[in-house]
CSV table of C-alpha atoms in Angstrom, one decimal:
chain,number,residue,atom,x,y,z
A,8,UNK,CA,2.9,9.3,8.9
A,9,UNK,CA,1.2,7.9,5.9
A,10,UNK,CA,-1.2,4.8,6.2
A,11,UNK,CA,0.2,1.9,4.7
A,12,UNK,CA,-1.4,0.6,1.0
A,13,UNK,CA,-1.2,-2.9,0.3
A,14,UNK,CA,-1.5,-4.4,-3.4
A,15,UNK,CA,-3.6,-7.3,-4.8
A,16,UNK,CA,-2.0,-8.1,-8.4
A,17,UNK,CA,-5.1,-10.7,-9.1
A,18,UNK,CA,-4.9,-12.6,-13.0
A,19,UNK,CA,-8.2,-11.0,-15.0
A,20,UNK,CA,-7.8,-13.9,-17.6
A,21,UNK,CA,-8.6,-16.3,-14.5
A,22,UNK,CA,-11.6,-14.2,-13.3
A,23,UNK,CA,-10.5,-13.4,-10.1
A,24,UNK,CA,-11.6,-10.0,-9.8
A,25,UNK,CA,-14.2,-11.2,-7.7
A,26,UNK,CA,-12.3,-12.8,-5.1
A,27,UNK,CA,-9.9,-10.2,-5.0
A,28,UNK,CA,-12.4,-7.3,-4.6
A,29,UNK,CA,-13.7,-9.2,-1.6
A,30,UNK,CA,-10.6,-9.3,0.1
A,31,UNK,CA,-9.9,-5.8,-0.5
A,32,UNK,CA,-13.3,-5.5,1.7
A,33,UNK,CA,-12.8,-7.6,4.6
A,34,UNK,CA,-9.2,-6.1,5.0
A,35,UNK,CA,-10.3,-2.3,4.2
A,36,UNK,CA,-13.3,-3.3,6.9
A,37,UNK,CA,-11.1,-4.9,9.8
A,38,UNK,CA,-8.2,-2.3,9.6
A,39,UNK,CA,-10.0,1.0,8.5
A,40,UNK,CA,-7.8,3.0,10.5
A,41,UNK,CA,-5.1,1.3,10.1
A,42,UNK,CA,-4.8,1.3,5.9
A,43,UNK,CA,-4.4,3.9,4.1
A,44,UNK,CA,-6.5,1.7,0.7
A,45,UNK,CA,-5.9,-1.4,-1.1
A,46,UNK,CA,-5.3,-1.3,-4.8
A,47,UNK,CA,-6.5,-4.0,-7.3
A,48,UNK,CA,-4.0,-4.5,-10.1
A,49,UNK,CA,-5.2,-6.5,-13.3
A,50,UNK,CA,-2.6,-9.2,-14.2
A,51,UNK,CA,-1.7,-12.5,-16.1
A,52,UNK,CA,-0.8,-15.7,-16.0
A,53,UNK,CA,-2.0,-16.7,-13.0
A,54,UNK,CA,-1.3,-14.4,-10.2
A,55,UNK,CA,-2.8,-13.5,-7.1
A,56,UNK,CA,-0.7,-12.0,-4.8
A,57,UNK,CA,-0.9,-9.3,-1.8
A,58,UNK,CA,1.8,-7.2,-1.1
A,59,UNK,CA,2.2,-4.6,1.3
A,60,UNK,CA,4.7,-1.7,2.2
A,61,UNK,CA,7.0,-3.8,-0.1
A,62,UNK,CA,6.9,-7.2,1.4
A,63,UNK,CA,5.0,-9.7,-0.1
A,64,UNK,CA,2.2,-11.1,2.3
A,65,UNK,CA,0.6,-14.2,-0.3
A,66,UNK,CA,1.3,-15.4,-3.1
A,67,UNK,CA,-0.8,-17.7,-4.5
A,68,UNK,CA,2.2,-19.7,-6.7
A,69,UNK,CA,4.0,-20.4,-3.5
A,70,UNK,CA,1.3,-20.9,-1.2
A,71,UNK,CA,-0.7,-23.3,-3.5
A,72,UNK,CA,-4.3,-22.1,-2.7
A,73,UNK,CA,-6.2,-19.3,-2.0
A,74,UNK,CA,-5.8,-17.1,1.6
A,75,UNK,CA,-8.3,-17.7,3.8
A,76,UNK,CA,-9.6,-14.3,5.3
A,77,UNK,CA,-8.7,-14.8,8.5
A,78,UNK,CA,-4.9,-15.6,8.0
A,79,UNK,CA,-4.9,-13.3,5.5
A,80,UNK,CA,-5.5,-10.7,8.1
A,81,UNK,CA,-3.1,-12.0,10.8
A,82,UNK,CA,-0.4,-11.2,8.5
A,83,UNK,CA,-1.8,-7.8,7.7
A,84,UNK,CA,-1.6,-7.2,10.8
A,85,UNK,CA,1.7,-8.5,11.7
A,86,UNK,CA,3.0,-5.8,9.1
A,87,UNK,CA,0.7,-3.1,9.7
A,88,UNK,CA,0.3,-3.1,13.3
A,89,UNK,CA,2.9,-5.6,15.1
């Protein structure tokens, strides 16, 4: 079975490449045998969201704020590994 991929869509115009590269660490770091890679996709307008396996895990719009790490990876891993 293939390893799950999740997506962060992160807004380049906002300069959140940063923040989204260091998320993609701590998640690819606390579930490396459980994830299969984490994409970064450039976007607009203000997005920053994390999808995986085609369920959206954040978004910052409707969230209001940043994750933290840590809840961040609870819901990974209520996805990934229930």
């Amino acid at each position: 079975m293939a390893k799950p991929v999740l997506e962060i869509e992160y807004c380049t115009q906002c300069r959140w490449l940063l923040r989204a590269a260091w998320l993609a660490q701590e998640l690819l770091t606390t579930f490396e045998e459980e994830l299969g890679g984490v994409t970064l996709i450039p976007g607009t307008g203000g997005i920053f969201e994390i999808r995986g396996t085609g369920i959206l895990l954040w978004s910052r719009k409707t969230e209001g704020r940043f994750p933290e790490a840590k809840e961040l990876k609870q819901r990974v891993r209520d996805q990934i590994a229930p």
